[in-house]
């Protein structure tokens, strides 16, 4: 069964600190992996999209890594800001017909001052 | 540049009532989707459309109907609302090529409560 598991479920860090969020998946055949940021009461916004051949991609202070062999991804946030407080959702796309996006439940990050 | 716009943003219904959620996108995207988001669960696909005049069932289609009469609009209907349909509904769109490849653009969500 195609699944996406994220950890931790929630995380609290101090402003200015770094943090890493994890995503493990059992999706096959794999097409791409995305990270979305969802602010409270808003829709998800894309941070990165990585295909099988890409093992790292950055978007400002956000850096995503992908290990397709172990089926793991991480999202590293550098020098966190209060505005980073949000839910971060890992989404894996299966290479098949129709809509094949499998969403993780998300990691809720709280950045405090 | 509005992107994806959903209306209404909030709605309270009584069990058995009907309603329609409207999604409009101004990016000329072929693909449009309706998802629901419930606490402790990932987003789940209700219905989707690969172009004007086409619709298809997603993961949790029961109790919902959709229509895509115009390319820019995707409507989600509840014919007889049930408390289990209390949720936050998100519309999304993507470029031709489908969600497996194209980037998804989401609306701000519509919070529906069924009493």
CSV table of C-alpha atoms in Angstrom, one decimal:
chain,number,residue,atom,x,y,z
A,1,UNK,CA,0.0,0.0,0.0
A,2,UNK,CA,1.3,3.4,-0.9
A,3,UNK,CA,2.0,5.4,2.2
A,4,UNK,CA,3.8,8.6,3.4
A,5,UNK,CA,4.9,8.8,7.0
A,6,UNK,CA,6.1,12.1,8.5
A,7,UNK,CA,8.0,12.7,11.7
A,8,UNK,CA,7.9,14.2,14.2
A,9,UNK,CA,4.2,14.9,14.4
A,10,UNK,CA,5.0,18.3,16.0
A,11,UNK,CA,8.0,20.3,16.9
A,12,UNK,CA,8.8,23.4,18.9
A,13,UNK,CA,12.0,25.3,18.3
A,14,UNK,CA,13.5,28.7,19.3
A,15,UNK,CA,13.7,31.4,16.7
A,16,UNK,CA,17.1,31.3,14.9
A,17,UNK,CA,17.6,27.6,15.4
A,18,UNK,CA,17.7,25.0,12.6
A,19,UNK,CA,15.5,22.0,12.4
A,20,UNK,CA,14.9,18.9,10.2
A,21,UNK,CA,11.7,17.2,9.3
A,22,UNK,CA,11.5,13.7,8.1
A,23,UNK,CA,9.4,11.9,5.5
A,24,UNK,CA,9.5,8.2,4.7
A,25,UNK,CA,7.4,6.7,1.9
A,26,UNK,CA,6.5,3.4,0.4
A,27,UNK,CA,5.2,4.7,-2.9
A,28,UNK,CA,5.9,2.7,-6.1
A,29,UNK,CA,6.6,3.4,-8.9
A,30,UNK,CA,8.0,6.7,-7.7
A,31,UNK,CA,7.6,9.9,-9.8
A,32,UNK,CA,8.4,12.8,-7.6
A,33,UNK,CA,8.4,14.1,-4.0
A,34,UNK,CA,7.1,17.5,-2.9
A,35,UNK,CA,7.2,19.5,0.3
A,36,UNK,CA,4.4,22.0,1.0
A,37,UNK,CA,4.0,24.6,3.7
A,38,UNK,CA,0.5,25.2,5.1
A,39,UNK,CA,0.0,28.2,7.3
A,40,UNK,CA,-2.9,28.0,9.7
A,41,UNK,CA,-6.2,28.7,7.9
A,42,UNK,CA,-4.5,28.8,4.5
A,43,UNK,CA,-4.0,26.5,1.6
A,44,UNK,CA,-0.8,24.5,1.1
A,45,UNK,CA,2.0,26.3,-0.9
A,46,UNK,CA,4.7,24.4,-2.7
A,47,UNK,CA,8.3,24.6,-1.4
A,48,UNK,CA,10.1,22.1,-3.5
A,49,UNK,CA,9.5,19.3,-6.0
A,50,UNK,CA,12.2,16.6,-6.5
A,51,UNK,CA,12.3,13.9,-9.1
A,52,UNK,CA,14.1,10.5,-8.8
A,53,UNK,CA,17.4,11.9,-10.1
A,54,UNK,CA,17.6,14.9,-7.7
A,55,UNK,CA,18.9,14.4,-4.2
A,56,UNK,CA,18.8,18.0,-3.0
A,57,UNK,CA,16.9,21.1,-3.8
A,58,UNK,CA,16.8,24.5,-2.0
A,59,UNK,CA,14.3,27.3,-1.7
A,60,UNK,CA,15.7,30.1,0.4
A,61,UNK,CA,16.2,28.8,3.9
A,62,UNK,CA,14.5,25.5,3.0
A,63,UNK,CA,16.6,22.6,1.8
A,64,UNK,CA,15.0,19.3,0.8
A,65,UNK,CA,16.9,16.1,0.4
A,66,UNK,CA,15.8,12.8,-1.2
A,67,UNK,CA,17.3,9.4,-1.0
A,68,UNK,CA,15.3,7.3,-3.5
A,69,UNK,CA,17.1,4.1,-2.5
A,70,UNK,CA,16.0,4.3,1.2
A,71,UNK,CA,12.8,6.1,0.3
A,72,UNK,CA,13.4,8.9,2.7
A,73,UNK,CA,13.3,12.7,2.4
A,74,UNK,CA,14.1,15.5,4.8
A,75,UNK,CA,13.3,19.2,4.9
A,76,UNK,CA,15.9,21.3,6.7
A,77,UNK,CA,15.0,24.8,7.8
A,78,UNK,CA,17.9,27.1,8.5
A,79,UNK,CA,17.8,30.0,10.9
A,80,UNK,CA,14.2,29.6,11.7
A,81,UNK,CA,11.8,32.6,11.8
A,82,UNK,CA,8.5,33.1,13.5
A,83,UNK,CA,6.9,33.0,10.1
A,84,UNK,CA,8.1,29.4,9.6
A,85,UNK,CA,5.4,28.3,12.1
A,86,UNK,CA,3.2,26.1,10.0
A,87,UNK,CA,2.4,22.6,9.0
A,88,UNK,CA,4.8,21.0,6.5
A,89,UNK,CA,3.4,18.3,4.3
A,90,UNK,CA,5.3,15.7,2.4
A,91,UNK,CA,3.6,14.5,-0.8
A,92,UNK,CA,4.8,11.7,-3.0
A,93,UNK,CA,3.6,11.2,-6.6
A,94,UNK,CA,3.3,7.7,-8.0
A,95,UNK,CA,4.1,7.3,-11.7
A,96,UNK,CA,0.7,6.0,-12.9
A,97,UNK,CA,-2.3,7.1,-14.7
A,98,UNK,CA,-4.8,9.4,-13.1
A,99,UNK,CA,-4.2,11.4,-9.9
A,100,UNK,CA,-1.6,9.6,-7.8
A,101,UNK,CA,-0.5,12.0,-5.1
A,102,UNK,CA,-0.2,10.5,-1.6
A,103,UNK,CA,-0.2,13.1,1.2
A,104,UNK,CA,1.5,12.7,4.5
A,105,UNK,CA,-0.3,14.0,7.7
A,106,UNK,CA,2.2,16.8,8.1
A,107,UNK,CA,4.5,18.0,10.8
A,108,UNK,CA,3.4,21.0,12.8
A,109,UNK,CA,6.3,23.4,13.5
A,110,UNK,CA,6.1,26.1,16.1
A,111,UNK,CA,8.8,28.7,16.3
A,112,UNK,CA,8.9,30.7,19.5
A,113,UNK,CA,10.8,33.9,20.3
B,1,UNK,CA,-3.2,37.7,-9.8
B,2,UNK,CA,-5.9,35.8,-7.9
B,3,UNK,CA,-4.7,32.2,-8.6
B,4,UNK,CA,-7.3,29.8,-7.1
B,5,UNK,CA,-10.3,31.3,-5.5
B,6,UNK,CA,-12.9,29.4,-3.4
B,7,UNK,CA,-16.3,30.5,-2.3
B,8,UNK,CA,-17.7,30.5,0.3
B,9,UNK,CA,-14.9,30.4,2.9
B,10,UNK,CA,-17.2,29.3,5.7
B,11,UNK,CA,-20.6,27.6,5.7
B,12,UNK,CA,-22.8,25.9,8.3
B,13,UNK,CA,-25.4,23.5,7.1
B,14,UNK,CA,-28.0,21.3,8.7
B,15,UNK,CA,-28.1,17.6,8.0
B,16,UNK,CA,-29.9,16.9,4.7
B,17,UNK,CA,-29.4,20.4,3.2
B,18,UNK,CA,-27.6,20.8,-0.1
B,19,UNK,CA,-24.9,23.3,-1.1
B,20,UNK,CA,-22.3,24.0,-3.8
B,21,UNK,CA,-18.7,25.1,-3.4
B,22,UNK,CA,-17.3,27.1,-6.2
B,23,UNK,CA,-13.6,27.1,-7.3
B,24,UNK,CA,-12.3,29.5,-9.9
B,25,UNK,CA,-8.8,29.7,-11.3
B,26,UNK,CA,-7.3,32.3,-13.6
B,27,UNK,CA,-4.1,30.4,-14.6
B,28,UNK,CA,-5.7,28.6,-17.6
B,29,UNK,CA,-4.9,25.2,-15.9
B,30,UNK,CA,-6.4,22.1,-17.5
B,31,UNK,CA,-6.5,20.0,-14.3
B,32,UNK,CA,-8.6,20.9,-11.2
B,33,UNK,CA,-9.2,19.0,-8.0
B,34,UNK,CA,-11.2,19.0,-4.8
B,35,UNK,CA,-9.6,17.7,-1.6
B,36,UNK,CA,-10.8,17.5,1.9
B,37,UNK,CA,-8.6,17.9,5.0
B,38,UNK,CA,-9.6,16.4,8.3
B,39,UNK,CA,-7.7,16.6,11.6
B,40,UNK,CA,-5.0,13.9,11.9
B,41,UNK,CA,-5.3,12.9,8.2
B,42,UNK,CA,-3.6,13.8,5.0
B,43,UNK,CA,-5.4,15.6,2.3
B,44,UNK,CA,-7.8,13.2,0.4
B,45,UNK,CA,-8.9,13.6,-3.1
B,46,UNK,CA,-12.7,13.8,-3.7
B,47,UNK,CA,-13.0,14.4,-7.4
B,48,UNK,CA,-10.9,15.8,-10.1
B,49,UNK,CA,-11.1,17.1,-13.7
B,50,UNK,CA,-8.6,16.8,-16.5
B,51,UNK,CA,-10.3,19.4,-18.7
B,52,UNK,CA,-13.5,21.2,-19.4
B,53,UNK,CA,-16.5,18.9,-19.5
B,54,UNK,CA,-14.7,16.0,-17.8
B,55,UNK,CA,-14.8,14.7,-14.2
B,56,UNK,CA,-13.5,11.7,-12.4
B,57,UNK,CA,-13.7,10.1,-9.0
B,58,UNK,CA,-10.9,10.3,-6.5
B,59,UNK,CA,-10.3,8.5,-3.2
B,60,UNK,CA,-13.4,9.6,-1.3
B,61,UNK,CA,-16.2,10.6,-3.8
B,62,UNK,CA,-19.3,9.3,-2.0
B,63,UNK,CA,-21.8,12.0,-1.2
B,64,UNK,CA,-20.3,14.5,-3.5
B,65,UNK,CA,-20.9,15.5,-7.1
B,66,UNK,CA,-18.9,17.8,-9.4
B,67,UNK,CA,-19.1,19.7,-12.6
B,68,UNK,CA,-16.7,21.5,-14.9
B,69,UNK,CA,-18.8,23.3,-17.4
B,70,UNK,CA,-16.1,26.0,-17.9
B,71,UNK,CA,-12.4,25.5,-17.9
B,72,UNK,CA,-11.8,28.1,-15.1
B,73,UNK,CA,-14.5,26.8,-12.8
B,74,UNK,CA,-14.9,23.5,-10.8
B,75,UNK,CA,-18.0,23.1,-8.6
B,76,UNK,CA,-18.3,20.7,-5.7
B,77,UNK,CA,-21.9,19.8,-4.7
B,78,UNK,CA,-23.3,18.1,-1.6
B,79,UNK,CA,-26.8,16.9,-2.3
B,80,UNK,CA,-27.7,15.8,1.2
B,81,UNK,CA,-25.1,17.0,3.8
B,82,UNK,CA,-24.1,14.7,6.6
B,83,UNK,CA,-22.1,15.4,9.8
B,84,UNK,CA,-19.3,13.2,8.4
B,85,UNK,CA,-18.8,15.8,5.6
B,86,UNK,CA,-17.8,18.4,8.2
B,87,UNK,CA,-14.3,19.3,7.0
B,88,UNK,CA,-12.1,21.9,5.3
B,89,UNK,CA,-12.3,21.6,1.5
B,90,UNK,CA,-9.5,22.7,-0.8
B,91,UNK,CA,-9.6,23.2,-4.5
B,92,UNK,CA,-6.4,23.0,-6.5
B,93,UNK,CA,-5.3,23.3,-10.1
B,94,UNK,CA,-2.3,22.3,-12.1
B,95,UNK,CA,-0.8,22.7,-15.5
B,96,UNK,CA,-1.5,20.2,-18.3
B,97,UNK,CA,0.4,17.1,-17.4
B,98,UNK,CA,-1.5,16.1,-14.3
B,99,UNK,CA,-0.7,16.2,-10.6
B,100,UNK,CA,2.0,13.6,-10.9
B,101,UNK,CA,4.2,16.0,-12.7
B,102,UNK,CA,2.7,19.5,-12.5
B,103,UNK,CA,2.9,21.8,-9.4
B,104,UNK,CA,-0.4,22.1,-7.5
B,105,UNK,CA,-1.8,25.5,-6.7
B,106,UNK,CA,-4.3,25.5,-3.8
B,107,UNK,CA,-7.1,27.8,-2.9
B,108,UNK,CA,-7.5,29.2,0.7
B,109,UNK,CA,-10.0,26.5,1.7
B,110,UNK,CA,-13.7,26.4,2.6
B,111,UNK,CA,-14.6,25.4,6.1
B,112,UNK,CA,-17.9,23.5,6.2
B,113,UNK,CA,-19.7,22.4,9.3
B,114,UNK,CA,-22.7,20.1,9.1
B,115,UNK,CA,-24.9,20.0,12.2
